[in-house]
Short mmCIF file of C-alpha atoms in Angstrom, two decimals:
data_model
loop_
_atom_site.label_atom_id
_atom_site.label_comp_id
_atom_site.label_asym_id
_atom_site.label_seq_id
_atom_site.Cartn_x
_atom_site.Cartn_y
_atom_site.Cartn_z
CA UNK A 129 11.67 27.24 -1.43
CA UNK A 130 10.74 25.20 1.21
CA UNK A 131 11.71 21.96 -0.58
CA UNK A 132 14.97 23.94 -1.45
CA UNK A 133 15.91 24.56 1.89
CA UNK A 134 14.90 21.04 3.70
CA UNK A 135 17.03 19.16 0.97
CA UNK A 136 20.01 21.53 0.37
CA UNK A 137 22.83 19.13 1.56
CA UNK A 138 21.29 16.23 -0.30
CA UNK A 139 20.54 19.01 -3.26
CA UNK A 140 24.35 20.39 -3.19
CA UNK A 141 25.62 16.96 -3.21
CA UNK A 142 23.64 16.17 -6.29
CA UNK A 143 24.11 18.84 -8.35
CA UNK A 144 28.21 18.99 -7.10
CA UNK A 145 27.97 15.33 -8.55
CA UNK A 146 26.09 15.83 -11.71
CA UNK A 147 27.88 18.80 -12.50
CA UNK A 148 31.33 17.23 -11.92
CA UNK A 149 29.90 14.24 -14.44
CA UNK A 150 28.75 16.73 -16.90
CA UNK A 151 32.16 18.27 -16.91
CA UNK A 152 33.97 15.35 -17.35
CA UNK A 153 32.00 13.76 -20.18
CA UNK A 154 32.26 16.91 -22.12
CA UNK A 155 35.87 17.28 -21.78
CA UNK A 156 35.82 13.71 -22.71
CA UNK A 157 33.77 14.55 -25.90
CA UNK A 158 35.91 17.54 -27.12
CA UNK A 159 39.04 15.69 -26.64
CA UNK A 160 37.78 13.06 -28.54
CA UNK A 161 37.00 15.33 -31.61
CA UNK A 162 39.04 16.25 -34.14
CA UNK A 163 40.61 19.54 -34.20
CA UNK A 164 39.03 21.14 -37.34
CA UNK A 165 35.88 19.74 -35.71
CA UNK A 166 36.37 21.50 -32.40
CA UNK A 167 37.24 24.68 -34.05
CA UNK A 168 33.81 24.62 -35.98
CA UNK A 169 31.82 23.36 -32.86
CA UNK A 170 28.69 25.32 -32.05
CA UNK A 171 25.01 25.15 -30.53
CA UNK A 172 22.61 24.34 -33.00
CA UNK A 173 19.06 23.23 -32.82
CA UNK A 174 20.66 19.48 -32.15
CA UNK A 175 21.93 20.34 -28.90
CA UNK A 176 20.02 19.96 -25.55
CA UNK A 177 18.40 24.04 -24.23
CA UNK A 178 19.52 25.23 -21.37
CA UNK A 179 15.71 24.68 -20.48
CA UNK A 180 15.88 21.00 -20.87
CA UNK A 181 19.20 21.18 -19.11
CA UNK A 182 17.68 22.53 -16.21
CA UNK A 183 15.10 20.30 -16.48
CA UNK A 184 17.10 16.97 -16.19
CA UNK A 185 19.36 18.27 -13.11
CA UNK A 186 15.66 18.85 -11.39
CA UNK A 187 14.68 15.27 -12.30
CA UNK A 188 17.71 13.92 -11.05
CA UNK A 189 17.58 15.58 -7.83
CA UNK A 190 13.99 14.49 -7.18
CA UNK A 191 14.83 11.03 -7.95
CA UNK A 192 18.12 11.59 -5.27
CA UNK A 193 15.22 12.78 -2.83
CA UNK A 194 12.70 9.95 -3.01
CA UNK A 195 14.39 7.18 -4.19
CA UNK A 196 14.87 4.77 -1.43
CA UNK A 197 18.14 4.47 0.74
CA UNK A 198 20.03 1.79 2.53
CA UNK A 199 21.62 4.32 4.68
CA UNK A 200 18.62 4.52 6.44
CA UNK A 201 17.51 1.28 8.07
CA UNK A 202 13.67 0.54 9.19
CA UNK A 203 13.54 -0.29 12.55
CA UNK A 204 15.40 -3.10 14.38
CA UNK A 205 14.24 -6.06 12.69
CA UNK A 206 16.84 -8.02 10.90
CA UNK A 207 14.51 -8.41 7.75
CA UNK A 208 13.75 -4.51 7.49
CA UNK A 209 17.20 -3.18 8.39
CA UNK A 210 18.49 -3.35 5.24
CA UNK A 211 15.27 -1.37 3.95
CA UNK A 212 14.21 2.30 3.90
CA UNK A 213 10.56 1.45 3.12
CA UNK A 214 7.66 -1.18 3.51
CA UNK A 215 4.54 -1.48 1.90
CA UNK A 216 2.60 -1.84 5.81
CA UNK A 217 -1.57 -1.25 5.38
CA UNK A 218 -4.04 -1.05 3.21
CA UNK A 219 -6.87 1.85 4.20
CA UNK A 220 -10.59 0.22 4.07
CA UNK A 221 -13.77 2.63 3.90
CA UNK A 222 -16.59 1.03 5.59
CA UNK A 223 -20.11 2.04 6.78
CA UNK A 224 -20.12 -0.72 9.12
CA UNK A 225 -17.02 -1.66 11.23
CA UNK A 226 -18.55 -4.27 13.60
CA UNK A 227 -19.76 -6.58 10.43
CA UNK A 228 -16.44 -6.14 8.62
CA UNK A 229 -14.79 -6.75 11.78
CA UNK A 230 -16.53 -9.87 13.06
CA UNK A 231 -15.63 -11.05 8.83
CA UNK A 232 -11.93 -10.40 9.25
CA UNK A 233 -11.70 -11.67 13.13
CA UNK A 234 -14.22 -14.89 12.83
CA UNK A 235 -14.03 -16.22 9.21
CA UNK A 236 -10.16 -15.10 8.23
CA UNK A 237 -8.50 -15.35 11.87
CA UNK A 238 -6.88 -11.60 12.17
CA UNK A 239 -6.82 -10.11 15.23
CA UNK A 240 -7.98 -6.48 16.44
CA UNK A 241 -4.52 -4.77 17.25
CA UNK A 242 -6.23 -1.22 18.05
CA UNK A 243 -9.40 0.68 17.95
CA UNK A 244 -9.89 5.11 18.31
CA UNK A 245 -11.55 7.67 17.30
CA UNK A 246 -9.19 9.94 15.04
CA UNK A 247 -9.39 13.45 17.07
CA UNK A 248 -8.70 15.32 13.78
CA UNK A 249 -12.09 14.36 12.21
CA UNK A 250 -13.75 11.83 14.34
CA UNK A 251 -13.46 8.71 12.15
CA UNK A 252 -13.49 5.38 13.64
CA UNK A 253 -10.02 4.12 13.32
CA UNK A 254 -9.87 -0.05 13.87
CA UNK A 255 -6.81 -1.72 12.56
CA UNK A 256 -6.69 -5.23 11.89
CA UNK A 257 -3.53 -8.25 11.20
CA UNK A 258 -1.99 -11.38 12.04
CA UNK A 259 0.72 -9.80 14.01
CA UNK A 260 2.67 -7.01 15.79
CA UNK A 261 3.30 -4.36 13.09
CA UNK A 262 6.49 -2.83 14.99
CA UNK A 263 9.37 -2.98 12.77
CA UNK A 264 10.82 -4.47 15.69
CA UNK A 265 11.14 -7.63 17.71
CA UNK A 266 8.03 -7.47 20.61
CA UNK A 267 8.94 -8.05 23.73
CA UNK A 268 7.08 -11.09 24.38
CA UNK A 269 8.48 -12.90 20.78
CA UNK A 270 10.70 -15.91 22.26
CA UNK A 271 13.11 -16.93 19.51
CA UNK A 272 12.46 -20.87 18.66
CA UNK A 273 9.28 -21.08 20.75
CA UNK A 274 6.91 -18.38 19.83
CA UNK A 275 5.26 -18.19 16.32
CA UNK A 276 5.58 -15.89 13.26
CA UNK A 277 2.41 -14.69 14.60
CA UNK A 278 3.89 -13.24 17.50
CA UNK A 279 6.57 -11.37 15.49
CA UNK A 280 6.90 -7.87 14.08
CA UNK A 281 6.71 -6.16 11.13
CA UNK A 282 3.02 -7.34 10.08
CA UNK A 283 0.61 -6.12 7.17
CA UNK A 284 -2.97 -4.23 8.44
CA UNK A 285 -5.94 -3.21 7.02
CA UNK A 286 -7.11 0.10 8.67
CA UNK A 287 -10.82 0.25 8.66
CA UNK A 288 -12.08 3.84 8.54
CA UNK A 289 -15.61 4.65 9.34
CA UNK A 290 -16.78 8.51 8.77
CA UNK A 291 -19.55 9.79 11.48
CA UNK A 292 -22.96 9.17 10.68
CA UNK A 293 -21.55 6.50 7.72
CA UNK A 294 -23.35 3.67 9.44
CA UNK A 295 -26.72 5.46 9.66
CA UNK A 296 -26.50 6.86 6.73
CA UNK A 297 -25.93 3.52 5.36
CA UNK A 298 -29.21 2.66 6.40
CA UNK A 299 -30.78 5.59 4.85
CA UNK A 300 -32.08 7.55 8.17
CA UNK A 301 -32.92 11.14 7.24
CA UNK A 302 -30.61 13.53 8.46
CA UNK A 303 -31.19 14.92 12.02
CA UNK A 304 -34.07 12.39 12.56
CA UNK A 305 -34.22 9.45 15.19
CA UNK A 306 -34.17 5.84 14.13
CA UNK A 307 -33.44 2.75 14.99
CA UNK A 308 -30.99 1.29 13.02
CA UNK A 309 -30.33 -2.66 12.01
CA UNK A 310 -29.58 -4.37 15.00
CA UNK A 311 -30.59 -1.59 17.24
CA UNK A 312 -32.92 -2.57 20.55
CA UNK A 313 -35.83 -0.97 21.35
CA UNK A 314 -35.83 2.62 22.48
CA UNK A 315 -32.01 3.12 21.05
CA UNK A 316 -31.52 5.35 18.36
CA UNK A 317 -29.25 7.20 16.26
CA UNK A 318 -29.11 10.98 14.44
CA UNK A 319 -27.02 11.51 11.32
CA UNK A 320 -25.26 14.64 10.93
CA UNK A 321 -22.65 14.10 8.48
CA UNK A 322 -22.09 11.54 5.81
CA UNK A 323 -18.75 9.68 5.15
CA UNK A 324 -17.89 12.14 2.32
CA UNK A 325 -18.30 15.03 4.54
CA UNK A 326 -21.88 16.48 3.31
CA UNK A 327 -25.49 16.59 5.06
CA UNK A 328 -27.40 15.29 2.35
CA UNK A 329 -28.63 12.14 3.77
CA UNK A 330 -32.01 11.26 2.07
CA UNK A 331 -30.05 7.95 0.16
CA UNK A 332 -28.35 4.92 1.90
CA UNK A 333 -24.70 5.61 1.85
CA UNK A 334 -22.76 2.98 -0.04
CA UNK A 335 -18.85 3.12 -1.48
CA UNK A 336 -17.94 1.92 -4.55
CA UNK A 337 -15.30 -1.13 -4.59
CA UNK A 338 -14.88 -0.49 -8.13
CA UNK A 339 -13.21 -3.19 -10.54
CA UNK A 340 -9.54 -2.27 -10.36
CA UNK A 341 -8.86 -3.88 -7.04
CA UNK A 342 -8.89 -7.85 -8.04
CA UNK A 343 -8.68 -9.18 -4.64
CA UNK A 344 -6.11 -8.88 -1.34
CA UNK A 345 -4.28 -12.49 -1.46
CA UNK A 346 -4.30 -14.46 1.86
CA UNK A 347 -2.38 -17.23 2.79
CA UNK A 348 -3.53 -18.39 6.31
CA UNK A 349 -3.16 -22.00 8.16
CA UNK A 350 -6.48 -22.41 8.36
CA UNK A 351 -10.18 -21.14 7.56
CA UNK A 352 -13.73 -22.33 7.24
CA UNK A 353 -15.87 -21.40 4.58
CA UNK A 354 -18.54 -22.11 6.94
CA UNK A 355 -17.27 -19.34 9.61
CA UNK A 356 -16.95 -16.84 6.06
CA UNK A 357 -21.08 -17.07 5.58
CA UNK A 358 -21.83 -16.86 8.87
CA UNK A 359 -20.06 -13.61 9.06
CA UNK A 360 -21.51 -11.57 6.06
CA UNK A 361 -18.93 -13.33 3.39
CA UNK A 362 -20.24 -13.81 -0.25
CA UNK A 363 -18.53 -16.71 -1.73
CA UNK A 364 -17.52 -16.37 -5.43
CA UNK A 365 -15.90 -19.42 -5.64
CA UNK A 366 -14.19 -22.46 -3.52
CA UNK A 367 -12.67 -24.94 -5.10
CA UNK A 368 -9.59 -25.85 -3.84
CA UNK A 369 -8.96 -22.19 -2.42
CA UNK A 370 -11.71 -19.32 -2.09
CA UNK A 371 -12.66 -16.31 -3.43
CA UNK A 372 -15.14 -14.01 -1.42
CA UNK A 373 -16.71 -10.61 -1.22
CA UNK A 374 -16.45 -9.06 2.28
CA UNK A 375 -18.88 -7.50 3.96
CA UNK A 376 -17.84 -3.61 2.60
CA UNK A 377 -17.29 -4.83 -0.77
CA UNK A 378 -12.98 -5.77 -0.96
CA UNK A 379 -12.57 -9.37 -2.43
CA UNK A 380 -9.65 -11.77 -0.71
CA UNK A 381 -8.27 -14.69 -2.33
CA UNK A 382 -7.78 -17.12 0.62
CA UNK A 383 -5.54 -20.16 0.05
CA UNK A 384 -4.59 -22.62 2.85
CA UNK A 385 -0.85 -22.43 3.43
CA UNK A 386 1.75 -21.77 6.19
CA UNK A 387 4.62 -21.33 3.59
CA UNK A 388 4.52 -17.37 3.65
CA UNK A 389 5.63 -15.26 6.81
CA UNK A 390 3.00 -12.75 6.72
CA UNK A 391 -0.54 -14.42 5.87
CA UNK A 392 -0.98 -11.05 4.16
CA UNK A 393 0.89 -11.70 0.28
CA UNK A 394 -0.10 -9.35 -1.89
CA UNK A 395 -2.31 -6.49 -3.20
CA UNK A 396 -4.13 -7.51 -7.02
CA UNK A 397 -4.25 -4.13 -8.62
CA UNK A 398 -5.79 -3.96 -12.66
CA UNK A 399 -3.83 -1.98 -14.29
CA UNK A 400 -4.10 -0.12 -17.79
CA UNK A 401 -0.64 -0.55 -18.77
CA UNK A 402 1.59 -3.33 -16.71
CA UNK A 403 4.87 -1.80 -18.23
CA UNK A 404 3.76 1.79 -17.03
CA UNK A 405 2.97 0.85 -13.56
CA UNK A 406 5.92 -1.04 -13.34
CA UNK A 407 7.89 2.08 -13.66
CA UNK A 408 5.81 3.59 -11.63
CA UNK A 409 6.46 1.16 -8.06
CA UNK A 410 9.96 0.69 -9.25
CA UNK A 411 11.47 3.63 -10.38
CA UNK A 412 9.65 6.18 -8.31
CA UNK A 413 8.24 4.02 -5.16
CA UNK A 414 11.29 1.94 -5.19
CA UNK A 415 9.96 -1.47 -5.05
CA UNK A 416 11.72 -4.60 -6.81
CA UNK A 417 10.62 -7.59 -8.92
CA UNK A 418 10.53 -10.72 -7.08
CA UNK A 419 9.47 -14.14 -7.09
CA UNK A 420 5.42 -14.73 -7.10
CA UNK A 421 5.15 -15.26 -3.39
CA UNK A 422 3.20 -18.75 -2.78
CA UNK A 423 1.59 -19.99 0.74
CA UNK A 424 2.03 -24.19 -0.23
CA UNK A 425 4.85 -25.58 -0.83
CA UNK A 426 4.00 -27.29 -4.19
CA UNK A 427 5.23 -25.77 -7.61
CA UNK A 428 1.63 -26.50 -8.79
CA UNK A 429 -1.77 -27.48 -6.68
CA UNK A 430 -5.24 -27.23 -7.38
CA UNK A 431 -5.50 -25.32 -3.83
CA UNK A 432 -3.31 -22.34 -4.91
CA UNK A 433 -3.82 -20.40 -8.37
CA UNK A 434 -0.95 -20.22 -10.77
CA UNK A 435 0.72 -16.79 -11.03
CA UNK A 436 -1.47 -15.00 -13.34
CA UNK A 437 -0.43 -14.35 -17.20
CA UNK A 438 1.30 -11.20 -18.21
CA UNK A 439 1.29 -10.01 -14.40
CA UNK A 440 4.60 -8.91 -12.22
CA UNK A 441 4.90 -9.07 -8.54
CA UNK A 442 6.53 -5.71 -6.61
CA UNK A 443 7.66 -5.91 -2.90
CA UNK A 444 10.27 -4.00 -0.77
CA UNK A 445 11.65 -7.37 -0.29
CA UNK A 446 11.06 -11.28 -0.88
CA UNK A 447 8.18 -12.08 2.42
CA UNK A 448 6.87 -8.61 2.42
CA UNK A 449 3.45 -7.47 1.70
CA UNK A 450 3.20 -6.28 -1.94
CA UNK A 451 1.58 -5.69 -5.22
CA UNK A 452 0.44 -7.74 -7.99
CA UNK A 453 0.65 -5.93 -11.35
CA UNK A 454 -2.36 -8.11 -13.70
CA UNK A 455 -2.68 -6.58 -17.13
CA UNK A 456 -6.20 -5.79 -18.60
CA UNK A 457 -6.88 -9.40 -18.96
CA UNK A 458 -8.16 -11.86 -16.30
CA UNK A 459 -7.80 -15.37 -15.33
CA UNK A 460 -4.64 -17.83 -16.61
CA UNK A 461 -6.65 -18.49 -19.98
CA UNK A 462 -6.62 -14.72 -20.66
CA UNK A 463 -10.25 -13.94 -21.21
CA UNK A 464 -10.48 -10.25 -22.13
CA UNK A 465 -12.26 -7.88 -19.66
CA UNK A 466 -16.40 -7.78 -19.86
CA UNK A 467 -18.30 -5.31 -22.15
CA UNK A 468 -18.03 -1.98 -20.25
CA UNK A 469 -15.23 -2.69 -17.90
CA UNK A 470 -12.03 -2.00 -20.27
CA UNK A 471 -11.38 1.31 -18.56
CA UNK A 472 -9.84 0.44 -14.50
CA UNK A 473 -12.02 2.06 -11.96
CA UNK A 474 -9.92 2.28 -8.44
CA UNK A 475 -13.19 2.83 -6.88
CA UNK A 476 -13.45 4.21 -3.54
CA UNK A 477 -13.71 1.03 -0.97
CA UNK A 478 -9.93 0.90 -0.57
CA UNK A 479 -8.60 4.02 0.53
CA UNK A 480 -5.04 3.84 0.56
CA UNK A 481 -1.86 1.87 -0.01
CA UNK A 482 0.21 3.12 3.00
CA UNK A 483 4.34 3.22 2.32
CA UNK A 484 6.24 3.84 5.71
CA UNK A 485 9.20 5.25 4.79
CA UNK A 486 12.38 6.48 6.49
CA UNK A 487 14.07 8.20 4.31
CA UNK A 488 11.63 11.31 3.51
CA UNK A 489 11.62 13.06 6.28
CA UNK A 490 8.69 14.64 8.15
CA UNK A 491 9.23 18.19 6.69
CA UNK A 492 6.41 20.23 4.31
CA UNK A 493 8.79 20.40 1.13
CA UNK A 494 8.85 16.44 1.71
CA UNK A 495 5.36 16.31 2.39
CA UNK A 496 4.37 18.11 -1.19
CA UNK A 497 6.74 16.52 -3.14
CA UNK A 498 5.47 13.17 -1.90
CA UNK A 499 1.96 13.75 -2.35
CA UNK A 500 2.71 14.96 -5.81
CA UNK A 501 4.62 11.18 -6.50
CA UNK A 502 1.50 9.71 -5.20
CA UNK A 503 -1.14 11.64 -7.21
CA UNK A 504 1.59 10.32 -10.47
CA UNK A 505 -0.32 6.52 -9.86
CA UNK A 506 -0.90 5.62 -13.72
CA UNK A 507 -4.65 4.22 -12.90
CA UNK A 508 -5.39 6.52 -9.57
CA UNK A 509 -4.73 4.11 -6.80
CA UNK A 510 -4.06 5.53 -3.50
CA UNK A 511 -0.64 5.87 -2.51
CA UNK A 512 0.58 7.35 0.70
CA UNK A 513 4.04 7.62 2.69
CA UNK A 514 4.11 8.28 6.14
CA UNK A 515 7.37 8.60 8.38
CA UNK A 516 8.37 5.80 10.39
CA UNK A 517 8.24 8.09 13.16
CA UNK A 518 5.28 9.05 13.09
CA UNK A 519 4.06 5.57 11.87
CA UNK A 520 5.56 4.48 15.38
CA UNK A 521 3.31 7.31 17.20
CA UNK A 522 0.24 5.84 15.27
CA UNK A 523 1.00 2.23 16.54
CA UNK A 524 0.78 3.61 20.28
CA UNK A 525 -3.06 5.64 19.55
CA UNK A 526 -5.66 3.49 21.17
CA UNK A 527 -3.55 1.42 23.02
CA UNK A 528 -3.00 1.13 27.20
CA UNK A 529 -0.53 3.20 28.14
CA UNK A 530 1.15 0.50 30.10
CA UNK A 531 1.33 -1.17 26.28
CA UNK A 532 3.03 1.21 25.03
CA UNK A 533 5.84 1.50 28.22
CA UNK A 534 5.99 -2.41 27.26
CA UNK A 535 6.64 -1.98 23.37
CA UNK A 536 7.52 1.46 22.55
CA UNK A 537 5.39 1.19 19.30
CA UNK A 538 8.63 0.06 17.46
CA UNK A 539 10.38 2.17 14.66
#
């Protein structure tokens, strides 16, 4: 009812427009019959219920609901005007924020944007980019002197660390003193809670990366692989680009390239079916195909992978973050998956894909209905929309409050 009542003028439009549709094919149909035909017209078992009837209007006003609309513009910047929704963070469980920080800020160049403590449950909020994530122009961006990096509309990875995860992580029993890895002399800590909420703290807490999130695609200006293994980075490979394990278990693919606006390309997601989840992000997330996003300029190198066989790129538009669709197969020669890892595990290291949209609004009928889309994710990725309202609230917490008079957060 709730639902109902929040969408009625979208809702009466729809079904004024489907019914007016329905009408006129109908009367299109009969007239198209001939007469002894219309005289011995009736409902058999070939026609549609009125069940299934009812069904389809329902479906088609849900789709009115979510699907994306231009109407509705995303903030002030001239590349996310003409959009209702952006694929902005990625949500990262860790156990230890400093060592994934020091990973993300010394060996791939991002910079801390904000740091809390979330008041609704204590977590350890610390968000991480290349740039200002307003969907706006900052105030200090100077148009043909400052650098992309300075500009809005940026890709984050929000690290979330539970109370007590980092202790726990080292396995101190719960409600006991002891010093932890790193700790000086005398300090201590006392676990109370684990990141999954319980108090059973007799094993090291650890998250589960999984095997369904390949990697998170970089395309920076410059790195050293040197700077990655100082700073808890595993290297898989490096030849020509790299491929490492971060500290709290995500993979990035890091090529060296300026040709991309945000150094942030893409999200490498397994998937079961590629055809299914392509439905999925297009027809009910409302993202688009586009053009395998590249960070050098050359068609082919040696230091930047070919697009992957059988996989499809999704984005809101062409230089926005997005997703990377690869089928159950792996590599450009199309080796099958390894004994035991057919099935796509999400695991539990990544969170959340964040959507900030502005066309659902911020009501509880909106609220359900989204959550239900999101729980619809044919492998059982995170998915999550939040309002660009209340996106732009979020982009003030943990910042100076003369900050925020400077920026406004951005819409």
């Amino acid at each position: 009812c709730q639902l109902i009542w929040d969408d009625f003028p979208a809702m009466a439009v729809a079904l004024f427009a489907l019914s007016s549709d329905v009408c006129l094919a109908f009367v299109s149909n009969l007239a198209s019959r001939p007469k002894t035909q219309l005289e011995a017209t009736k409902i058999d078992d070939h026609h549609p219920s009125r069940r299934a009837a009812i069904v389809s209007i329902g479906a088609g006003v849900g789709a009115l609901a979510l699907a994306p609309r231009q109407s509705l513009a995303l903030g002030t910047l001239p590349e996310t005007q003409p959009l209702s929704r952006a694929m902005s963070q990625m949500v990262v469980r860790v156990t230890d924020t400093q060592s994934m920080v020091a990973f993300c800020v010394k060996g791939l160049g991002m910079a801390v944007r904000r740091s809390y403590s979330r008041p609704s449950d204590g977590v350890l909020v610390t968000i991480l980019s290349y740039g200002p994530e307003e969907f706006a122009i900052p105030a200090e961006f100077v148009p043909g002197i400052s650098s992309f990096a300075e500009y809005g509309s940026h890709f984050s990875l929000q690290l979330e660390e539970a109370p007590g995860a980092a202790a726990a992580a080292r396995g101190v029993p719960e409600g006991s003193p002891g010093k932890g890895v790193g700790q000086p002399e005398g300090e201590s800590d006392t676990v109370t809670q684990l990141a999954d909420g319980s108090s059973d703290n007799a094993q090291p807490l650890t998250y589960d990366p999984g095997n369904g999130v390949a990697y998170l695609a970089l395309g920076v200006p410059q790195y050293r692989i040197s700077k990655l293994l100082e700073n808890g980075g595993n290297i898989i490979s490096s030849y020509g680009y790299s491929v490492v394990v971060s500290p709290c278990g995500l993979t990035f693919q890091v090529v060296l390239g300026d040709q991309v606006r945000d150094p942030f390309m893409f999200a490498a997601l397994r998937v079961t079916d590629v055809k299914a989840s392509e439905a999925y992000y297009t027809k009910l997330l409302g993202m688009k195909r586009f053009k395998y996003p590249k960070a050098r300029p050359a068609l082919k190198s040696a230091f930047e992978p070919p697009q992957p066989r059988g996989s499809v790129f999704l984005s809101y538009s062409e230089d926005s973050c997005g997703v990377l669709l690869l089928p159950n197969v792996f590599g450009s020669g199309g080796q099958s998956w390894p004994k035991g890892m057919k099935k796509v595990q999400p695991g539990n290291v990544v969170a959340q894909l964040r959507i900030v949209t502005s066309d659902i609004p911020n009501t509880p009928g909106n609220a359900a209905v989204a959550a239900m889309l999101a729980s619809d994710e044919p492998d059982g990725y995170g998915i999550g929309f939040i309002d660009s309202e209340l996106y732009s609230q979020e982009l003030l917490a943990g910042k100076p409050k003369n900050e925020q008079t400077k920026n406004g957060g951005g819409k």
